[in-house]
Short mmCIF file of N, CA and C in Angstrom, two decimals:
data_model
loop_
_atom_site.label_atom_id
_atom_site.label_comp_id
_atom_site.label_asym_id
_atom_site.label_seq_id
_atom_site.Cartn_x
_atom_site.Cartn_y
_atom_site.Cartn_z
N UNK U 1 47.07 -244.09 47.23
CA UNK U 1 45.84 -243.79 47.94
C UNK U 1 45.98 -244.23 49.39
N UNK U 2 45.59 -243.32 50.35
CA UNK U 2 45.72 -243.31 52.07
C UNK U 2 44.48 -244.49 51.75
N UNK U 3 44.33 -245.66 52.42
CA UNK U 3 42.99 -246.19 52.78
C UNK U 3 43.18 -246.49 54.44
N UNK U 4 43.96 -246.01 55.09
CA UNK U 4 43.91 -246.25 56.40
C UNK U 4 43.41 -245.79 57.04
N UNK U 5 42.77 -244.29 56.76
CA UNK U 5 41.19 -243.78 57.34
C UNK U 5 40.68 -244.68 57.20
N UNK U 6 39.95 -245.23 56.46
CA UNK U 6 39.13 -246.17 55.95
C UNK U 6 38.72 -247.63 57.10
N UNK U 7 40.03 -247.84 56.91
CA UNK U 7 40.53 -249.36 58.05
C UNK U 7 40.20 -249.00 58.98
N UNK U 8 40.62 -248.02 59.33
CA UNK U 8 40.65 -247.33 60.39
C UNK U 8 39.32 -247.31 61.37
N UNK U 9 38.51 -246.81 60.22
CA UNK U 9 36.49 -246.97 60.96
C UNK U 9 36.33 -248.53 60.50
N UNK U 10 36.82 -249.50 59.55
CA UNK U 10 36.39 -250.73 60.01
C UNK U 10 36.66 -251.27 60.97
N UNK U 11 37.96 -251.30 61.63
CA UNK U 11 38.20 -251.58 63.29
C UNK U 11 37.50 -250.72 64.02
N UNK U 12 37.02 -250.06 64.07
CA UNK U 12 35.79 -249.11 64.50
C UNK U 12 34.40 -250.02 65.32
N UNK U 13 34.11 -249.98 63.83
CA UNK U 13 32.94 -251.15 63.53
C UNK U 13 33.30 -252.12 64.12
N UNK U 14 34.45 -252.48 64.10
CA UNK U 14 34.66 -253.86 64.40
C UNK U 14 34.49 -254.15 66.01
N UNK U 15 35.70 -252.89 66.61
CA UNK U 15 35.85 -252.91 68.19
C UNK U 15 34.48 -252.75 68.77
N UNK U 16 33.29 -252.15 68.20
CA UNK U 16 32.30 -251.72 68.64
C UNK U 16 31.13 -253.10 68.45
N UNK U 17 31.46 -254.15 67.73
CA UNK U 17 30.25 -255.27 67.39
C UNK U 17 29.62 -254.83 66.48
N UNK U 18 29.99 -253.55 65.63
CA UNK U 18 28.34 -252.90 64.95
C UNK U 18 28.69 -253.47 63.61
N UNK U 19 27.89 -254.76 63.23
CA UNK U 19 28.30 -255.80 62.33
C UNK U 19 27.30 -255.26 61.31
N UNK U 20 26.30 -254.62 61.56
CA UNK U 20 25.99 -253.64 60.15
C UNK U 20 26.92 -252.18 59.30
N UNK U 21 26.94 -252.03 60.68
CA UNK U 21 28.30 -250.91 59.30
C UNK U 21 29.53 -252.22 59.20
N UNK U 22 29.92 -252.64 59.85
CA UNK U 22 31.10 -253.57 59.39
C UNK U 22 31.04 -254.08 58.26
N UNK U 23 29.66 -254.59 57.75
CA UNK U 23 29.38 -255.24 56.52
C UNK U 23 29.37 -253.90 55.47
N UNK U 24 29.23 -252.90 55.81
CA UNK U 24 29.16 -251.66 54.59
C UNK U 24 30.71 -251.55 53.69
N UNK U 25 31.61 -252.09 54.69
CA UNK U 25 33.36 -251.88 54.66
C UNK U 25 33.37 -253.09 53.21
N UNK U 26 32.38 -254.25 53.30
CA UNK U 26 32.87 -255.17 52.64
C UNK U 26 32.19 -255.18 50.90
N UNK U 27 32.93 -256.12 49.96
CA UNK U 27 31.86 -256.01 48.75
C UNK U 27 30.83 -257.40 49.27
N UNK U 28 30.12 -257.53 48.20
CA UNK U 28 28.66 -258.35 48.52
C UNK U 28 29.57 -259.60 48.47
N UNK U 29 30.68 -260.04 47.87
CA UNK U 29 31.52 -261.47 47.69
C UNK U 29 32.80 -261.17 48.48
N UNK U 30 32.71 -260.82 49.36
CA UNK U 30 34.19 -260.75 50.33
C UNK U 30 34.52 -262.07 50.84
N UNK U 31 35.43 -262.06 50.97
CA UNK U 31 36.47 -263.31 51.38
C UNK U 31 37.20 -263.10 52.77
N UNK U 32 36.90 -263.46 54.03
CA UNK U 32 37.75 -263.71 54.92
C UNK U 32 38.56 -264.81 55.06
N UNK U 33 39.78 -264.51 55.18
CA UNK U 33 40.60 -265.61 55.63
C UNK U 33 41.14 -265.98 56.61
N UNK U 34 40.80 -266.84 57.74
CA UNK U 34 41.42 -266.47 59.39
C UNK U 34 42.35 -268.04 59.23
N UNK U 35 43.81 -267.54 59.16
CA UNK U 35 45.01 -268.28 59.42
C UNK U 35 44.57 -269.58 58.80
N UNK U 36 44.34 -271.24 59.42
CA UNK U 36 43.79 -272.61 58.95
C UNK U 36 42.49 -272.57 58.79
N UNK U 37 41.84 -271.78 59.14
CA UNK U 37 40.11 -272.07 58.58
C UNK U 37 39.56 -271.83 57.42
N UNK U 38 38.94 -272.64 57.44
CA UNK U 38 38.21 -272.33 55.68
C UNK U 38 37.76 -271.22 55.90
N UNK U 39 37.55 -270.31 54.44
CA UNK U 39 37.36 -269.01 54.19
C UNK U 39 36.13 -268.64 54.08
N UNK U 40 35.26 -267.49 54.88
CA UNK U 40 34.07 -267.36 55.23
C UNK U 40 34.04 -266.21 53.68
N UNK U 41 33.41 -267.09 52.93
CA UNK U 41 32.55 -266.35 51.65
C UNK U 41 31.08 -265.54 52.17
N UNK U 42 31.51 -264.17 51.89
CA UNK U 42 30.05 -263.27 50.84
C UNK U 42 29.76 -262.40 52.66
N UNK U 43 29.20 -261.13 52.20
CA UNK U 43 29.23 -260.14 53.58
C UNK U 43 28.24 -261.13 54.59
N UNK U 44 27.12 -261.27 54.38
CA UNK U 44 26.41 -261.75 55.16
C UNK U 44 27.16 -263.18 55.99
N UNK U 45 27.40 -263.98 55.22
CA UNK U 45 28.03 -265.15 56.15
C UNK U 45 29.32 -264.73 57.12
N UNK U 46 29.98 -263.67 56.49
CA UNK U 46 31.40 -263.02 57.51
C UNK U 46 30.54 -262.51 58.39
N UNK U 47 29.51 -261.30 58.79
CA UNK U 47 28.64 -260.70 59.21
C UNK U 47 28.58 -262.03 60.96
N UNK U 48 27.45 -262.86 60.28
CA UNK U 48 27.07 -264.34 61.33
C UNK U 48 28.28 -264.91 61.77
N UNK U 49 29.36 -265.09 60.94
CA UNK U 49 30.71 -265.69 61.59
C UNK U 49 31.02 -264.62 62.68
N UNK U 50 31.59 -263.28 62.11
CA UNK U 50 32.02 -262.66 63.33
C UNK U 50 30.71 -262.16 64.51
N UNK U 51 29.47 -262.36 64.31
CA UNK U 51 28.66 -262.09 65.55
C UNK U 51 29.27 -263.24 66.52
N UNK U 52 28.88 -264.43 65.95
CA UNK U 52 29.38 -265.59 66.64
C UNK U 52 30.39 -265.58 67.43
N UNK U 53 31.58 -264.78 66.97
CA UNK U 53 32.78 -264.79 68.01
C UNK U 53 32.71 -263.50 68.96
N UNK U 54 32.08 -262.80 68.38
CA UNK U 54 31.70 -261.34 69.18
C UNK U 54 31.31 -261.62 70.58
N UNK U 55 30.38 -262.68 70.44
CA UNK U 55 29.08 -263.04 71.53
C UNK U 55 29.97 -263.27 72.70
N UNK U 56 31.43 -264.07 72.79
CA UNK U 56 32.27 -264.26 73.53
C UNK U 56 32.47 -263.42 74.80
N UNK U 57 32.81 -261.99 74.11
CA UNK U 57 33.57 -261.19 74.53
C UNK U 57 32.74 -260.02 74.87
N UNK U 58 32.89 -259.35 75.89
CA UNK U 58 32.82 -257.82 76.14
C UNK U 58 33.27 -256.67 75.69
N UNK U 59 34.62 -257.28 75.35
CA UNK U 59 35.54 -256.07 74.85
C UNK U 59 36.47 -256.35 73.66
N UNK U 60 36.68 -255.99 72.57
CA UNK U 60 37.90 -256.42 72.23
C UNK U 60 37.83 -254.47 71.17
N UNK U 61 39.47 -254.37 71.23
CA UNK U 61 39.88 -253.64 70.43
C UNK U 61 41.45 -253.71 69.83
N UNK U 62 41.50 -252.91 68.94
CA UNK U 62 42.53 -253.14 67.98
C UNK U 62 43.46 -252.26 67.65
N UNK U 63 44.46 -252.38 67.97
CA UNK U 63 45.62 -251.01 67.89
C UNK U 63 46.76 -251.58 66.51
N UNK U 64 46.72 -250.42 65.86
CA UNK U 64 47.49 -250.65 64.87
C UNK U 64 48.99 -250.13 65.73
N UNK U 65 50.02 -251.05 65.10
CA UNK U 65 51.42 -250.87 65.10
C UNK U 65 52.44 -250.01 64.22
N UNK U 66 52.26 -250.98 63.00
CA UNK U 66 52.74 -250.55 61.61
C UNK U 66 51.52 -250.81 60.74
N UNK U 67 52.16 -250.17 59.65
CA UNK U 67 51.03 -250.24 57.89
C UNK U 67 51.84 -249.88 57.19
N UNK U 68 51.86 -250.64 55.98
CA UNK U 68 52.15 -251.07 54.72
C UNK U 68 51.07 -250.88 53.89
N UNK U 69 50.95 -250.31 52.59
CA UNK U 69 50.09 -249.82 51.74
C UNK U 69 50.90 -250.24 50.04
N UNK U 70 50.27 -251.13 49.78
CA UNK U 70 50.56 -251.08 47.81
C UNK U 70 49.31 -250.57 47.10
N UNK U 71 49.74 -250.76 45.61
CA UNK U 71 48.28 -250.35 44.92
C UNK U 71 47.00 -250.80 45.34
N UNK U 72 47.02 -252.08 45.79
CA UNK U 72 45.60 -252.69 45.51
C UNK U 72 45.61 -253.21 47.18
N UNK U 73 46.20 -252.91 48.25
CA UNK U 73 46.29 -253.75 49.50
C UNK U 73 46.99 -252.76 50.97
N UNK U 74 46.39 -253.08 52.03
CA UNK U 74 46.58 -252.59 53.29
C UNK U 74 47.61 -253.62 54.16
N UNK U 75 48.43 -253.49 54.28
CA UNK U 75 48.59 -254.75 55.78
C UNK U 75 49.30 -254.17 56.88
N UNK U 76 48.42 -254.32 57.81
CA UNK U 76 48.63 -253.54 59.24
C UNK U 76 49.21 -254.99 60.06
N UNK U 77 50.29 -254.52 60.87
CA UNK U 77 50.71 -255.26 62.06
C UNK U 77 50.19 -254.62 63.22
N UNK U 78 49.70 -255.44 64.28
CA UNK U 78 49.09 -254.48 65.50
C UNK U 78 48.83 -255.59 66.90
N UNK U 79 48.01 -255.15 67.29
CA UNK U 79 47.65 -256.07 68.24
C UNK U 79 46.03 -256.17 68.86
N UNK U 80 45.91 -257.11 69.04
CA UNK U 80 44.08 -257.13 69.35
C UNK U 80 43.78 -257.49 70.77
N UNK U 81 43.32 -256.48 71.52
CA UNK U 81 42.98 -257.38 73.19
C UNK U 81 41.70 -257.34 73.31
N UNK U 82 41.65 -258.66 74.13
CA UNK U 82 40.46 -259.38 74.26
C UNK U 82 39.71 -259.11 75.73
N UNK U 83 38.29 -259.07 75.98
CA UNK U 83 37.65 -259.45 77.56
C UNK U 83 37.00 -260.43 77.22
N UNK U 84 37.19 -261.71 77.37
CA UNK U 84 35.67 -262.61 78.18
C UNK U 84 34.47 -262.05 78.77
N UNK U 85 33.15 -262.22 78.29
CA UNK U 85 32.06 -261.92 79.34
C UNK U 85 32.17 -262.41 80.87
N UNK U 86 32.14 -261.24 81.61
CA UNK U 86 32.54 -262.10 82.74
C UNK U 86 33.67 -262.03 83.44
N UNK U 87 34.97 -262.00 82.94
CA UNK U 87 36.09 -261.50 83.23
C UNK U 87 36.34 -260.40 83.50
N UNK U 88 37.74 -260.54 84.09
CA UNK U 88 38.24 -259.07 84.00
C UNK U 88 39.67 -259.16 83.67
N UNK U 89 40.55 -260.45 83.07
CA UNK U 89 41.87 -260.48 82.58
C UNK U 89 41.32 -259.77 81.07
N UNK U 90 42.89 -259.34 80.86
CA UNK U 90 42.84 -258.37 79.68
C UNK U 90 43.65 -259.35 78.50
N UNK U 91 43.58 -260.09 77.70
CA UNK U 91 44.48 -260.79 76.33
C UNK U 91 44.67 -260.15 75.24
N UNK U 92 45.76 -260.19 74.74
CA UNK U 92 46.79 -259.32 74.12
C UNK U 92 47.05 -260.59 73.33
N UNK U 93 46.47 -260.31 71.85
CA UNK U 93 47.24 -260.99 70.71
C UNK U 93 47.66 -260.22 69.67
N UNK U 94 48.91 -260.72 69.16
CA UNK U 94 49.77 -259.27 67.84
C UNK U 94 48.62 -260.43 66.77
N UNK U 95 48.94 -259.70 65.51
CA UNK U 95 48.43 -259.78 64.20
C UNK U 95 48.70 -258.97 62.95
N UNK U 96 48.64 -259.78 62.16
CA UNK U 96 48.80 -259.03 60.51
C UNK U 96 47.98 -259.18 59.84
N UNK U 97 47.11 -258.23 59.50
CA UNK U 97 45.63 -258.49 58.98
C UNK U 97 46.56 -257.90 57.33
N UNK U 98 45.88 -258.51 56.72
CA UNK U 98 46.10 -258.09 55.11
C UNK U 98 44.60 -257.65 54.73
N UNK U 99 44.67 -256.25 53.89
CA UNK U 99 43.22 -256.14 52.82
C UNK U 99 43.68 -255.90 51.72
N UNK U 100 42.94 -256.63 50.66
CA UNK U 100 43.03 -256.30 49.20
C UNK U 100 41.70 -255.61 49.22
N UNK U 101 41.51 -254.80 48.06
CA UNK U 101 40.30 -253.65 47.84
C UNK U 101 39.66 -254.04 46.48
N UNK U 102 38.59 -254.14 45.84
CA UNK U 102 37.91 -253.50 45.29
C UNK U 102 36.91 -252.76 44.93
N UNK U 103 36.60 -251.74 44.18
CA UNK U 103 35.79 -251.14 43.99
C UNK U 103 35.84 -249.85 45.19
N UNK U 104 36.84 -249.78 45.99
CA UNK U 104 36.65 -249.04 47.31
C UNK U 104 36.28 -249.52 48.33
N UNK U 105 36.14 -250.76 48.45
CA UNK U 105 35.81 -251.87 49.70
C UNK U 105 36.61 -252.96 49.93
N UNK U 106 36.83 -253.67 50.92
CA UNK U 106 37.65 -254.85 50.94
C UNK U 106 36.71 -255.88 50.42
N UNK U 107 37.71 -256.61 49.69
CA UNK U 107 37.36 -257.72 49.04
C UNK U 107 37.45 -258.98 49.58
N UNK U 108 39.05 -259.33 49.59
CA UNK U 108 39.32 -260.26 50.57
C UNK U 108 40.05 -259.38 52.24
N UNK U 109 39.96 -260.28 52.86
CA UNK U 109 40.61 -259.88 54.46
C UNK U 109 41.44 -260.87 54.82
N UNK U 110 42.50 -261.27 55.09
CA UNK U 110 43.13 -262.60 55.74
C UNK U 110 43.74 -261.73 56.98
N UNK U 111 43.70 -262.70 57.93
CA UNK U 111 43.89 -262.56 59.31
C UNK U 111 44.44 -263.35 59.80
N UNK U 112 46.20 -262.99 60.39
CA UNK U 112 47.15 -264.01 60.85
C UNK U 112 47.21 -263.34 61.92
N UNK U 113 46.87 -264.59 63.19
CA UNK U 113 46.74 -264.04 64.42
C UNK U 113 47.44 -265.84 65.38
N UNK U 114 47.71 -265.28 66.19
CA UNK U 114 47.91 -266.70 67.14
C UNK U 114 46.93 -266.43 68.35
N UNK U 115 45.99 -267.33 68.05
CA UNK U 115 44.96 -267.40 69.41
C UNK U 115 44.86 -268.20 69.89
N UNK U 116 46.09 -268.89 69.91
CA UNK U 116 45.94 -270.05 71.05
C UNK U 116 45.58 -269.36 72.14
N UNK U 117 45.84 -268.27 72.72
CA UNK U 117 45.51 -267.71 74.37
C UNK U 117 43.83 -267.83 74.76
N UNK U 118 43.46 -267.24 73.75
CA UNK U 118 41.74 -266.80 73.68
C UNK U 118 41.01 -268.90 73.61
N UNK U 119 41.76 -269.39 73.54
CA UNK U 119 41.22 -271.09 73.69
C UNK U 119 40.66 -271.19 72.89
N UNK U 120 39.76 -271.96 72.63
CA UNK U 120 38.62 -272.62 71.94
C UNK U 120 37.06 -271.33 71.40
N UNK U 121 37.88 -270.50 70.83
CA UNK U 121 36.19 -269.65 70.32
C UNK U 121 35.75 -269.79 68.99
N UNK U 122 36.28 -270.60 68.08
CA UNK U 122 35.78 -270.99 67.09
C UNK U 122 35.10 -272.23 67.06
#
């Protein structure tokens, strides 16, 4: 099964802030996992986590590189650039986002990214 349409409009959602369809992508118990942080349980609390980091930025979008597809999982290598409100430098971080699926939605998400550049936004 292609689910990279799919991914595809959640980085959508995602690049755009629109944290109500973003939450449509997820099941009601989704699991984010971002690299050492504890794991943001259930759509609504991922939802408030990522507004929170949204608020940061002006811009960010997401270019896929490669994708990898098994039965039950997505994992895209790519890269994510960032704006500061306020700025005008452009930050460039690579990443390997993993999705496992169920039901036709992501379940869990883990997100290996190095943001040391982006400083302190958590």
């Amino acid at each position: 099964m292609n689910r990279y349409p799919f991914i595809h409009q959640f980085y959508k959602a995602l690049d755009e802030g629109d944290l109500l369809h973003l939450q449509k992508f997820l099941t009601r118990d989704s699991i984010v996992s971002f690299a050492h942080h504890p794991p943001i349980i259930g759509r609504d609390q991922i939802g408030e986590s990522f507004l929170r980091f949204f608020e940061k930025f002006s811009s960010i979008t997401h270019r896929t590189a490669e994708k990898w597809e098994t039965p039950d999982a997505l994992i895209i290598r790519g890269e994510s650039t960032y704006r500061f409100k306020g700025e005008e430098k452009l930050i460039v971080i690579p990443y390997c986002h993993i999705f496992k699926f169920q039901d036709n939605r992501v379940f869990r998400f883990y997100i290996y990214a190095d943001i040391f550049p982006l400083g302190k936004v958590f």
